[in-house]
Short mmCIF file of C-alpha atoms and ligand atoms in Angstrom, two decimals:
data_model
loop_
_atom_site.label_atom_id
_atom_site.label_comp_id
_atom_site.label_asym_id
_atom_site.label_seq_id
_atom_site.Cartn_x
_atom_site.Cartn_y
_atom_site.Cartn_z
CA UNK A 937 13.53 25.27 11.68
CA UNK A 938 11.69 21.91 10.71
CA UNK A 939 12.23 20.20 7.98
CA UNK A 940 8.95 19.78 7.47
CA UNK A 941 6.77 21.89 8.85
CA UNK A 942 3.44 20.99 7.61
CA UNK A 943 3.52 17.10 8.68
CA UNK A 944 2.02 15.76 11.77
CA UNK A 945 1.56 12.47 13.11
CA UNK A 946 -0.10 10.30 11.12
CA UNK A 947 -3.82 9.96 10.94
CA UNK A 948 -3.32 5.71 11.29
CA UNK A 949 -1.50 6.57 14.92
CA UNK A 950 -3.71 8.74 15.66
CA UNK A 951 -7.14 6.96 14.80
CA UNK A 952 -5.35 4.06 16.54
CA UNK A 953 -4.20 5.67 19.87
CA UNK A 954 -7.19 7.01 20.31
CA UNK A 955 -9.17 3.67 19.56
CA UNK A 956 -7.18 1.92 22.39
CA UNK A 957 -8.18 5.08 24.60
CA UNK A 958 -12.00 4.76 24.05
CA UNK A 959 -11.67 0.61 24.33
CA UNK A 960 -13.20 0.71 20.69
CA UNK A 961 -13.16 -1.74 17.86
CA UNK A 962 -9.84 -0.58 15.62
CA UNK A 963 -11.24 -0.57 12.09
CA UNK A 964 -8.82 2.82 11.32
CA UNK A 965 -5.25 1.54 10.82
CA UNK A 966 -4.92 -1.55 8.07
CA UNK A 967 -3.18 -4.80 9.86
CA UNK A 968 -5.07 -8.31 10.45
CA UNK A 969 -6.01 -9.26 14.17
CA UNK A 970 -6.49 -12.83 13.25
CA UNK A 971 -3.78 -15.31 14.13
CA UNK A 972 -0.89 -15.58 11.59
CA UNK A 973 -0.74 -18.85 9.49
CA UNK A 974 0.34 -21.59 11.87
CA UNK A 975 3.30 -22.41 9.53
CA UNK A 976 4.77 -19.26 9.29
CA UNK A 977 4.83 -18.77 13.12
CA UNK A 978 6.10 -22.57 13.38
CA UNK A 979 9.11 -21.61 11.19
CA UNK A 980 10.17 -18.25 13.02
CA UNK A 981 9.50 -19.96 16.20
CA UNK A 982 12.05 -22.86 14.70
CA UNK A 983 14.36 -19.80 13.76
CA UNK A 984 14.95 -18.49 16.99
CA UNK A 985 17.10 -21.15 17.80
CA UNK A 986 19.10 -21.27 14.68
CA UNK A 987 22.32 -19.24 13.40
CA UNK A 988 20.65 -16.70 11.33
CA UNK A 989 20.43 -13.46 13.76
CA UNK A 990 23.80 -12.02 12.03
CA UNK A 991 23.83 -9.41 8.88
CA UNK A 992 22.62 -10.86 5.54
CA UNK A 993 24.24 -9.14 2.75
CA UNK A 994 23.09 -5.58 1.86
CA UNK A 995 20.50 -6.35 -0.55
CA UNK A 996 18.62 -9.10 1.17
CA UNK A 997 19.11 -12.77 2.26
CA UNK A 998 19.78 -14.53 -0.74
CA UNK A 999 18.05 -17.60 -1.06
CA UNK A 1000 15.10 -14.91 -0.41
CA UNK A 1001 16.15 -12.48 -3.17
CA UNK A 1002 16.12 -15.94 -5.28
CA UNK A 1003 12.62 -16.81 -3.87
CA UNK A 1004 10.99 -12.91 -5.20
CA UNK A 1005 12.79 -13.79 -8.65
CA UNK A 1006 10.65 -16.74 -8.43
CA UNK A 1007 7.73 -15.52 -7.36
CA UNK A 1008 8.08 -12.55 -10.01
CA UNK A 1009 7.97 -14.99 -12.72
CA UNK A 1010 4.99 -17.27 -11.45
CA UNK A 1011 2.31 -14.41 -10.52
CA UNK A 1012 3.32 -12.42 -13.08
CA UNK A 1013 5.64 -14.62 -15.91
CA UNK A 1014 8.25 -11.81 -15.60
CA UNK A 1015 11.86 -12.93 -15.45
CA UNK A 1016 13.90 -10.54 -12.89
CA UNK A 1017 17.33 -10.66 -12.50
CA UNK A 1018 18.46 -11.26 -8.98
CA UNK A 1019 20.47 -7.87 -8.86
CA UNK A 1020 17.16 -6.18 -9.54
CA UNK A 1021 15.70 -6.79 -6.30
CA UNK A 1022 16.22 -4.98 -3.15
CA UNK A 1023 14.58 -6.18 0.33
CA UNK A 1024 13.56 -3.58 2.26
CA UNK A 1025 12.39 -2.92 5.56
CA UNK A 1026 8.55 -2.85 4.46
CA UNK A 1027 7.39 -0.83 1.50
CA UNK A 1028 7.73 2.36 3.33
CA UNK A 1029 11.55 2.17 3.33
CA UNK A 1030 11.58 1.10 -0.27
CA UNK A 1031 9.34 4.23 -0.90
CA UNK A 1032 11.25 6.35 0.88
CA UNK A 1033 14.72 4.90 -0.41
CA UNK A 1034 13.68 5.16 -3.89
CA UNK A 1035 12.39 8.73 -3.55
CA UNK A 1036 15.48 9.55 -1.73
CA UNK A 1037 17.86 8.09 -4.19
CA UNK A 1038 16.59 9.43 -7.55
CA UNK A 1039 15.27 13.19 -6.87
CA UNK A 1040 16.87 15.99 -7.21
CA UNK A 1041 16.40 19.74 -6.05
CA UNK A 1042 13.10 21.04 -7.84
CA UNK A 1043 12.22 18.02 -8.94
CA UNK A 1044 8.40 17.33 -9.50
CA UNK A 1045 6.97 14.45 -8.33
CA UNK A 1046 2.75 13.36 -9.41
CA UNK A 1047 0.96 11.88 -7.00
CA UNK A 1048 -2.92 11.11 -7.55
CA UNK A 1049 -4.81 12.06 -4.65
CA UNK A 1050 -6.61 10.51 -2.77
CA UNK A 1051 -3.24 9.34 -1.69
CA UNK A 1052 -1.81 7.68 0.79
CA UNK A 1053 0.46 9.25 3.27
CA UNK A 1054 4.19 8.22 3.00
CA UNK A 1055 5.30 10.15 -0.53
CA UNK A 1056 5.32 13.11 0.23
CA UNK A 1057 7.99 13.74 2.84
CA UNK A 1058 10.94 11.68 0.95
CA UNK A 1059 9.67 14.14 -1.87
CA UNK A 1060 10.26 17.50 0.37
CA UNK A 1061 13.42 16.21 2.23
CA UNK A 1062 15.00 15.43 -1.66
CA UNK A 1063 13.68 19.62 -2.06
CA UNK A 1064 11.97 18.17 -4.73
CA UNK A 1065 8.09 19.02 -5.20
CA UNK A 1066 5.19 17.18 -4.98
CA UNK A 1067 2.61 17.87 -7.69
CA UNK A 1068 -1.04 16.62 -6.64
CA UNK A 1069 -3.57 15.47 -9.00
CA UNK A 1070 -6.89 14.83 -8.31
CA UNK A 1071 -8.47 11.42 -9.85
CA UNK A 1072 -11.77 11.54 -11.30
CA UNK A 1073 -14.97 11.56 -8.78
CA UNK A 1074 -14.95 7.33 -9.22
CA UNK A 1075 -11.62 7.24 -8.85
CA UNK A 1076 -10.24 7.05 -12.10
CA UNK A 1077 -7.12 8.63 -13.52
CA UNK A 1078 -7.82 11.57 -15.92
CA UNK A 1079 -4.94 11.04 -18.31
CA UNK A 1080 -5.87 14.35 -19.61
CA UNK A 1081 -5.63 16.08 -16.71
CA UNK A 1082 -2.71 14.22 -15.50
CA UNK A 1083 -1.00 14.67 -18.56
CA UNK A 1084 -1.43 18.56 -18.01
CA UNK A 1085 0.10 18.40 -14.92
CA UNK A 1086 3.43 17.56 -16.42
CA UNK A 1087 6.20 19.66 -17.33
CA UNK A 1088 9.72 19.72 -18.04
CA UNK A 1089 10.66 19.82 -14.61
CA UNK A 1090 8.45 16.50 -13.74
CA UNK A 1091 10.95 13.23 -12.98
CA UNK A 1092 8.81 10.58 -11.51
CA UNK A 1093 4.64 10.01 -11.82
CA UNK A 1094 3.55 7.76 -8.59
CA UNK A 1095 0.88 4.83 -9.01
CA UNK A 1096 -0.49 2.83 -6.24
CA UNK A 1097 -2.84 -0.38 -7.54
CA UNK A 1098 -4.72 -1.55 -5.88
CA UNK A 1099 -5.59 2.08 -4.87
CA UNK A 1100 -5.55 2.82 -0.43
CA UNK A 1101 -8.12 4.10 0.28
CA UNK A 1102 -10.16 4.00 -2.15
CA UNK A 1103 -9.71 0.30 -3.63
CA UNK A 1104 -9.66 0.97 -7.00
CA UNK A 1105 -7.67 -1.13 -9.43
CA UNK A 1106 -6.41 0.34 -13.06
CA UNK A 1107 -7.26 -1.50 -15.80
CA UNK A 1108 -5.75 -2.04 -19.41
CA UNK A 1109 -6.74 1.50 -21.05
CA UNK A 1110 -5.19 3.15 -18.14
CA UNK A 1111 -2.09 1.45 -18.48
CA UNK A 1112 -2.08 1.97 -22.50
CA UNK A 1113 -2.80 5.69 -21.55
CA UNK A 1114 0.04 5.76 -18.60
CA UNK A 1115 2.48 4.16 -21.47
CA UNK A 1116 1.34 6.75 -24.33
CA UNK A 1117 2.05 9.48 -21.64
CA UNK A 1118 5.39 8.07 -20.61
CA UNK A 1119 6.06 7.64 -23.94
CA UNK A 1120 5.94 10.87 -24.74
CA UNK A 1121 8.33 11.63 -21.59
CA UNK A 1122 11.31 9.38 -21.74
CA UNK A 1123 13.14 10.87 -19.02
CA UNK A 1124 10.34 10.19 -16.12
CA UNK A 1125 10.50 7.12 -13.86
CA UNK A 1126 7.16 5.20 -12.40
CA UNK A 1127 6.77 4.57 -9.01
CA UNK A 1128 4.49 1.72 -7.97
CA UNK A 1129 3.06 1.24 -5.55
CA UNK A 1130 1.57 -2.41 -5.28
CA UNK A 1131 0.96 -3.50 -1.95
CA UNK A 1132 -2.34 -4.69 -2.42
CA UNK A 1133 -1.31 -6.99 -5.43
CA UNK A 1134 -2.66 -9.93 -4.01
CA UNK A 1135 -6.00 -8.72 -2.58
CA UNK A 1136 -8.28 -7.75 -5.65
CA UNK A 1137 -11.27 -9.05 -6.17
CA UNK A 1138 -13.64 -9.41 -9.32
CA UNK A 1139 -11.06 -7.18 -11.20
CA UNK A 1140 -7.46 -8.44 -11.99
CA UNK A 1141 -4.41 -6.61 -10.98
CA UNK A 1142 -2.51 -5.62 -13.56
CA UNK A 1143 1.13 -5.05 -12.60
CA UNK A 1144 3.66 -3.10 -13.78
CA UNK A 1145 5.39 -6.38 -13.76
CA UNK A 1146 3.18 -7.17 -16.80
CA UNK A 1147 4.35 -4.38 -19.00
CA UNK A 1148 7.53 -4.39 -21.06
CA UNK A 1149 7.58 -0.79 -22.15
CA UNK A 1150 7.46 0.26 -18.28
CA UNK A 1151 10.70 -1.76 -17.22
CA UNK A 1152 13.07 0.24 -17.85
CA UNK A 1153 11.93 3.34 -15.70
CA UNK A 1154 9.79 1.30 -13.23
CA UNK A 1155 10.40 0.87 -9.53
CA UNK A 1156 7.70 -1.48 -8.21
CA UNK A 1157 6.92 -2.09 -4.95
CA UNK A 1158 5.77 -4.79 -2.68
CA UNK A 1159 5.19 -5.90 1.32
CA UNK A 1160 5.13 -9.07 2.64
CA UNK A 1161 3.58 -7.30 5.81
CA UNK A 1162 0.22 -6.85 3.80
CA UNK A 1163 0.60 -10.21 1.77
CA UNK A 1164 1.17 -12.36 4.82
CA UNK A 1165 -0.72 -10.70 7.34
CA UNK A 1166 2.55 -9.92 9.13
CA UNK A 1167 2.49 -6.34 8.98
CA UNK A 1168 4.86 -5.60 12.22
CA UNK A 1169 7.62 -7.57 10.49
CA UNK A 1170 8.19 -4.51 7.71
CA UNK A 1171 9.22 -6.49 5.53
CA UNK A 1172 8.51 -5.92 1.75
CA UNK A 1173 10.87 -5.83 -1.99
CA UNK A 1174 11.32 -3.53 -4.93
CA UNK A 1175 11.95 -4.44 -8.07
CA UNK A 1176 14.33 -1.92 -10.28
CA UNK A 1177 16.21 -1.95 -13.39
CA UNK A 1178 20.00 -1.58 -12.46
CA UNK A 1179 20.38 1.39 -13.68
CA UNK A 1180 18.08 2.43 -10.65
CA UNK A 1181 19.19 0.12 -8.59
CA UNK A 1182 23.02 1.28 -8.27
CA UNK A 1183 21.41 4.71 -6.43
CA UNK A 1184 18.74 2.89 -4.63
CA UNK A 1185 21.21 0.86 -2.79
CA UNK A 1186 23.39 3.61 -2.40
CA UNK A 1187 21.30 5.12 -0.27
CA UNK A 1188 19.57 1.99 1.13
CA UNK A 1189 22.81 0.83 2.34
CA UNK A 1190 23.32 4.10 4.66
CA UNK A 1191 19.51 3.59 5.77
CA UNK A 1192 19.28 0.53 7.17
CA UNK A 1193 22.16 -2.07 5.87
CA UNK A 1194 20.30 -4.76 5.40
CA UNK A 1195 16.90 -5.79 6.80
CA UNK A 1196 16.23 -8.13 10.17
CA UNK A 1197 17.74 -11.26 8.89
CA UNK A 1198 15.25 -13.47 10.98
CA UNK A 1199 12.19 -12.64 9.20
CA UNK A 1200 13.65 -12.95 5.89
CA UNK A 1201 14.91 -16.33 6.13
CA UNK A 1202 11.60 -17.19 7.73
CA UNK A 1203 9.95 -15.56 4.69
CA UNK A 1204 12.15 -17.38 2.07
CA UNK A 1205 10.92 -20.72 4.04
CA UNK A 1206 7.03 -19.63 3.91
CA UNK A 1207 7.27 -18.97 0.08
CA UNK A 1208 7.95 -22.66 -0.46
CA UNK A 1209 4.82 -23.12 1.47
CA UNK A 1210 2.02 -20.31 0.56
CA UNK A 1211 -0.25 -20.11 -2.21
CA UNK A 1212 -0.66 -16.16 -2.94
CA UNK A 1213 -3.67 -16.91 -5.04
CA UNK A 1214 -5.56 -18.24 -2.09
CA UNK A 1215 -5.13 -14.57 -0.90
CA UNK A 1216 -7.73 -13.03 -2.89
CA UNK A 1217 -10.33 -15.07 -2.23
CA UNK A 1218 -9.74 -15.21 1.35
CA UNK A 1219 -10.22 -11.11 1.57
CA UNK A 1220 -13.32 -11.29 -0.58
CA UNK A 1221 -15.32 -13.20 1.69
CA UNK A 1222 -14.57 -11.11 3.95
CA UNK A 1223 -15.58 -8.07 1.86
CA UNK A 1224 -18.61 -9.62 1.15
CA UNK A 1225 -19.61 -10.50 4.56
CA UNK A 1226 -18.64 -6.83 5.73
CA UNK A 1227 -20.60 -5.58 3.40
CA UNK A 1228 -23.74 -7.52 4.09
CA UNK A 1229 -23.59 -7.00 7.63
CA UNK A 1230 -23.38 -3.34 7.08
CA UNK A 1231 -26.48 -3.82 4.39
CA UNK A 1232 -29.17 -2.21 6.74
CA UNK A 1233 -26.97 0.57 8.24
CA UNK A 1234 -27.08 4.12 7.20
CA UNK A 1235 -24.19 4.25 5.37
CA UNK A 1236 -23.37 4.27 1.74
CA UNK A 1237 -21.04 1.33 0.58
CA UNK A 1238 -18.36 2.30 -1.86
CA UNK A 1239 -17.21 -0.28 -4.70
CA UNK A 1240 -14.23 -2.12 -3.55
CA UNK A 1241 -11.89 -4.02 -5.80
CA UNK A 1242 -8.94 -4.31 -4.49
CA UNK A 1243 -6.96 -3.89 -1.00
CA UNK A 1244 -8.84 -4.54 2.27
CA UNK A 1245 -10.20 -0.95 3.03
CA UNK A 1246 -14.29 -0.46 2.45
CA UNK A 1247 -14.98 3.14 1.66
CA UNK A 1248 -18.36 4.34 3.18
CA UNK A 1249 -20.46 7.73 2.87
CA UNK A 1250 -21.72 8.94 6.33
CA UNK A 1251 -23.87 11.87 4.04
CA UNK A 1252 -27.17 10.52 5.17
CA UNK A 1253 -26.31 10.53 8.68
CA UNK A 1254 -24.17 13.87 9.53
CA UNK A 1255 -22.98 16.64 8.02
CA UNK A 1256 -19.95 17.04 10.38
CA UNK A 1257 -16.64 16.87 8.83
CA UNK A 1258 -14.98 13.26 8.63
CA UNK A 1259 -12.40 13.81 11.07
CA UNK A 1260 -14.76 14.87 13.73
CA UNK A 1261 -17.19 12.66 12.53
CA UNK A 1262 -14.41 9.45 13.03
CA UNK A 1263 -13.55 11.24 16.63
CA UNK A 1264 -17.84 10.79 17.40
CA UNK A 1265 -17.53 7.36 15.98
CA UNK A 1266 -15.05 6.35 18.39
CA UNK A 1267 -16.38 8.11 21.36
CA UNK A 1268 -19.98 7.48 20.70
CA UNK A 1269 -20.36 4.12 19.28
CA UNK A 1270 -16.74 2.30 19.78
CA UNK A 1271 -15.73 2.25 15.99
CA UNK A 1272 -12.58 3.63 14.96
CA UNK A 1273 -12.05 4.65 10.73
CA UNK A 1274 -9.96 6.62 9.20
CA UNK A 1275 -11.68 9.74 7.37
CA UNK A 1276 -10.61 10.11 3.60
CA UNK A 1277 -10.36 13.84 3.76
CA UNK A 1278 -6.75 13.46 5.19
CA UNK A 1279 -5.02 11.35 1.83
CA UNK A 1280 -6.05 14.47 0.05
CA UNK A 1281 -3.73 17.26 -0.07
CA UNK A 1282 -6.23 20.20 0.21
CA UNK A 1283 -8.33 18.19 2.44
CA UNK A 1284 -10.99 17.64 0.30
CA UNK A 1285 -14.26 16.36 2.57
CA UNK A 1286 -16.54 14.28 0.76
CA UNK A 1287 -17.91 12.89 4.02
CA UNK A 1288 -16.17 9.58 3.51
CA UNK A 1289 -14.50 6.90 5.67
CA UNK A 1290 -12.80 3.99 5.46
CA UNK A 1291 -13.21 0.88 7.42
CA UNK A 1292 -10.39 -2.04 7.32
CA UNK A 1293 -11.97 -5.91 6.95
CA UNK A 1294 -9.08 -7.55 7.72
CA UNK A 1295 -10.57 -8.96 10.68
CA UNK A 1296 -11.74 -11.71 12.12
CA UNK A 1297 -16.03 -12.50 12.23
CA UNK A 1298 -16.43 -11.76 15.65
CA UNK A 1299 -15.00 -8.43 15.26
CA UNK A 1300 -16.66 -7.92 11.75
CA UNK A 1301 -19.68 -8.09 13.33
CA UNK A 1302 -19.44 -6.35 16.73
CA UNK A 1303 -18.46 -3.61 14.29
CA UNK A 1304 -21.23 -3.74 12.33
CA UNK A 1305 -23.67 -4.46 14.99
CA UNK A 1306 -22.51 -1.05 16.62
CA UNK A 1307 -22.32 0.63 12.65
CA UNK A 1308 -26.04 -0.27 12.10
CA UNK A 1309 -26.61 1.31 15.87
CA UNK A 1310 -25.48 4.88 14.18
N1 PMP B 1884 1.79 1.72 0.52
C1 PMP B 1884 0.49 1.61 0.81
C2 PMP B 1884 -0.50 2.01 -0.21
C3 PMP B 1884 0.09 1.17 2.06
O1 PMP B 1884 -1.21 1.08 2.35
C4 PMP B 1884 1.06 0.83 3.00
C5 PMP B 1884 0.63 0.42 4.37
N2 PMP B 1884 1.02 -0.80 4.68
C6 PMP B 1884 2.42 0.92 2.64
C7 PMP B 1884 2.74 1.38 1.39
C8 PMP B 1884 3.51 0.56 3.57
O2 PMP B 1884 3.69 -0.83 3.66
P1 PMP B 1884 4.68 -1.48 4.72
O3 PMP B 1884 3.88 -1.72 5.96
O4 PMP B 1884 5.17 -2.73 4.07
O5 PMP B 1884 5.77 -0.50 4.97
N1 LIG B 1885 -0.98 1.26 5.50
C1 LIG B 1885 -1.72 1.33 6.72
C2 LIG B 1885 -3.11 1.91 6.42
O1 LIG B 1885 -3.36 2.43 5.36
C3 LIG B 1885 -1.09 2.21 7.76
C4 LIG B 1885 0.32 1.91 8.12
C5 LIG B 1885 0.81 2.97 9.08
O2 LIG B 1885 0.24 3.18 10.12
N2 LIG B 1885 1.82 3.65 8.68
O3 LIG B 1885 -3.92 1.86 7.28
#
């Protein structure tokens, strides 16, 4: 009998495999295809050749873990100690360690959907339940309804800011709304999901890291894949109060140890070097030059704040559903995208897809040469 029967392979793989079938462009599955910064590559390259291919300790290389505490405090002035922080093997093992670790049988679990994909099976494997919520039509949270949606059996609500797919960002009510909920819960943890927290764009991010009242119950997350354009390293951090932390690496320890020692020391290294606020900036022009390439096509752009996913309507060009319209995309005009219909539980189809922009011009514009073709 399967565990669990009603997953499938992921929409990313298979938006991707079929991409590289069809010879299309791959604007379905989020990772860069422009070269890595030279200095990074310069220092794994260096790395090769040095002693550091052994075990680091369990819960990360520590001049790294040292590194986050610093980079903790200057993005977001918060001072972490260095037991609070776990390096994990990308934000989906931190995810799925932390769901892992702290659910119990019949435990319910929020999730806002549009969601992405990689809660809800550490959820079902824990026999713990996931409890979907829809947000508003523009992608807000309704606290009211969300607040509805909880009952005495509810453990953990899960936020992800900036929002995939949608690129939303919450801003300061939602947070004073999330803390007068919590508030009124004191025995239910916050999950957060911040991969994105250095691509937002005329909106702030505010992190979790920002908010007091949220420490004690928070688990935020965080991927140097996504902030360093390295996403095949899987190599990301979450930040925990110990309290947390003692079952989190309980169970990290028996998942994967420790994480490839290589890439974390080259990591620690690059942190002296990078400037994360140069990230930003960097993503919004190429937002804005996605979006003004795709200003004459037929479809309808989305806002996006946040992440580097552009959400598009296809309503004034089919009425198919989004999957198959994504499968004609690929076949007909050599565009891959991921339709939105699949982060939503019930499958809602609003006709929308997502394109990633975390490419370079020339592809940017093939794309949209062959997007304004449809
Ligand atoms: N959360 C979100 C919202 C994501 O989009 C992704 C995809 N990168 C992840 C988590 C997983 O990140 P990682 O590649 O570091 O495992
Ligand atoms: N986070 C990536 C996305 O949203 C997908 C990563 C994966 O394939 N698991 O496109």
């Amino acid at each position: 009998m399967s565990k669990l029967p009603n997953v499938t392979t992921s929409i990313f793989t298979v938006m991707s495999k079929m991409a590289a079938e069809y010879n299309a462009i791959n604007l379905s599955q989020g990772f860069p295809n422009f070269p890595v910064d030279e200095r990074l590559t310069q220092i794994i390259s260096r790395l090769a050749t040095e002693n550091v291919h052994q075990y680091t300790p369990m819960s990360g290389y520590p001049p790294l873990i040292t590194k986050i505490t610093g980079l903790v405090k200057s993005s977001y002035q918060r001072e972490t100690l260095e037991t609070e922080i776990l390096v994990t093997a990308g934000a989906t093992q931190a995810i799925f360690t932390t769901l892992l670790a702290l659910l119990q049988p019949n435990d319910e679990v929020i999730i806002l959907d549009p969601s992405y994909d990689c809660y809800e099976a550490p959820i079902l494997l824990s026999n713990a339940k996931p409890v979907r919520v829809s947000l508003n039509d523009d992608y807000t949270p309704n606290w009211n309804t969300i607040a509805n949606a909880f009952s005495d059996k509810t453990k953990m609500i899960i936020i992800n800011n900036p929002h995939n797919p949608t690129g939303k960002i919450l801003n300061k009510s939602d947070f004073e709304n999330l803390e007068a909920l919590l508030e009124k819960h004191p025995n239910v943890l916050l999950l957060s999901d911040e991969v994105y927290e250095y691509i937002t764009f005329e909106q702030k991010h505010i992190s979790t890291h920002t908010r007091k009242k949220l420490f004690d119950r928070c688990i935020t997350i965080s991927s140097f894949g996504k902030s360093f354009h390295v996403t095949g390293w899987k190599i990301g951090y979450l930040v925990a109060p110990e309290h947390l932390m003692k079952e989190i690496k309980k169970v990290h320890q028996f998942l994967v140890f420790s994480v490839n020692s290589i890439c974390q020391v080259a990591v620690s290294e690059y942190l002296d070097l990078v400037a994360v606020e140069e990230i930003s900036p960097f993503y919004q022009q190429k937002r804005d030059y996605f979006r003004a390439l795709l200003k004459n096509s037929r479809f309808e752009l989305m806002p996006c704040e946040g992440t580097y996913f552009q959400v598009a309507s296809y309503s004034n060009i089919s009425d198919k559903s989004d999957v198959d319209f994504c499968k004609q995309l690929i076949k007909d005009h050599g565009v891959a995208a991921i339709p939105i219909s699949t982060f939503y539980a019930d499958g809602k189809d609003l006709k929308l897809i997502r394109f990633c922009f975390a490419k370079d011009d020339f592809t940017l514009e093939e794309a949209a040469k062959r997007l304004c073709a449809v």
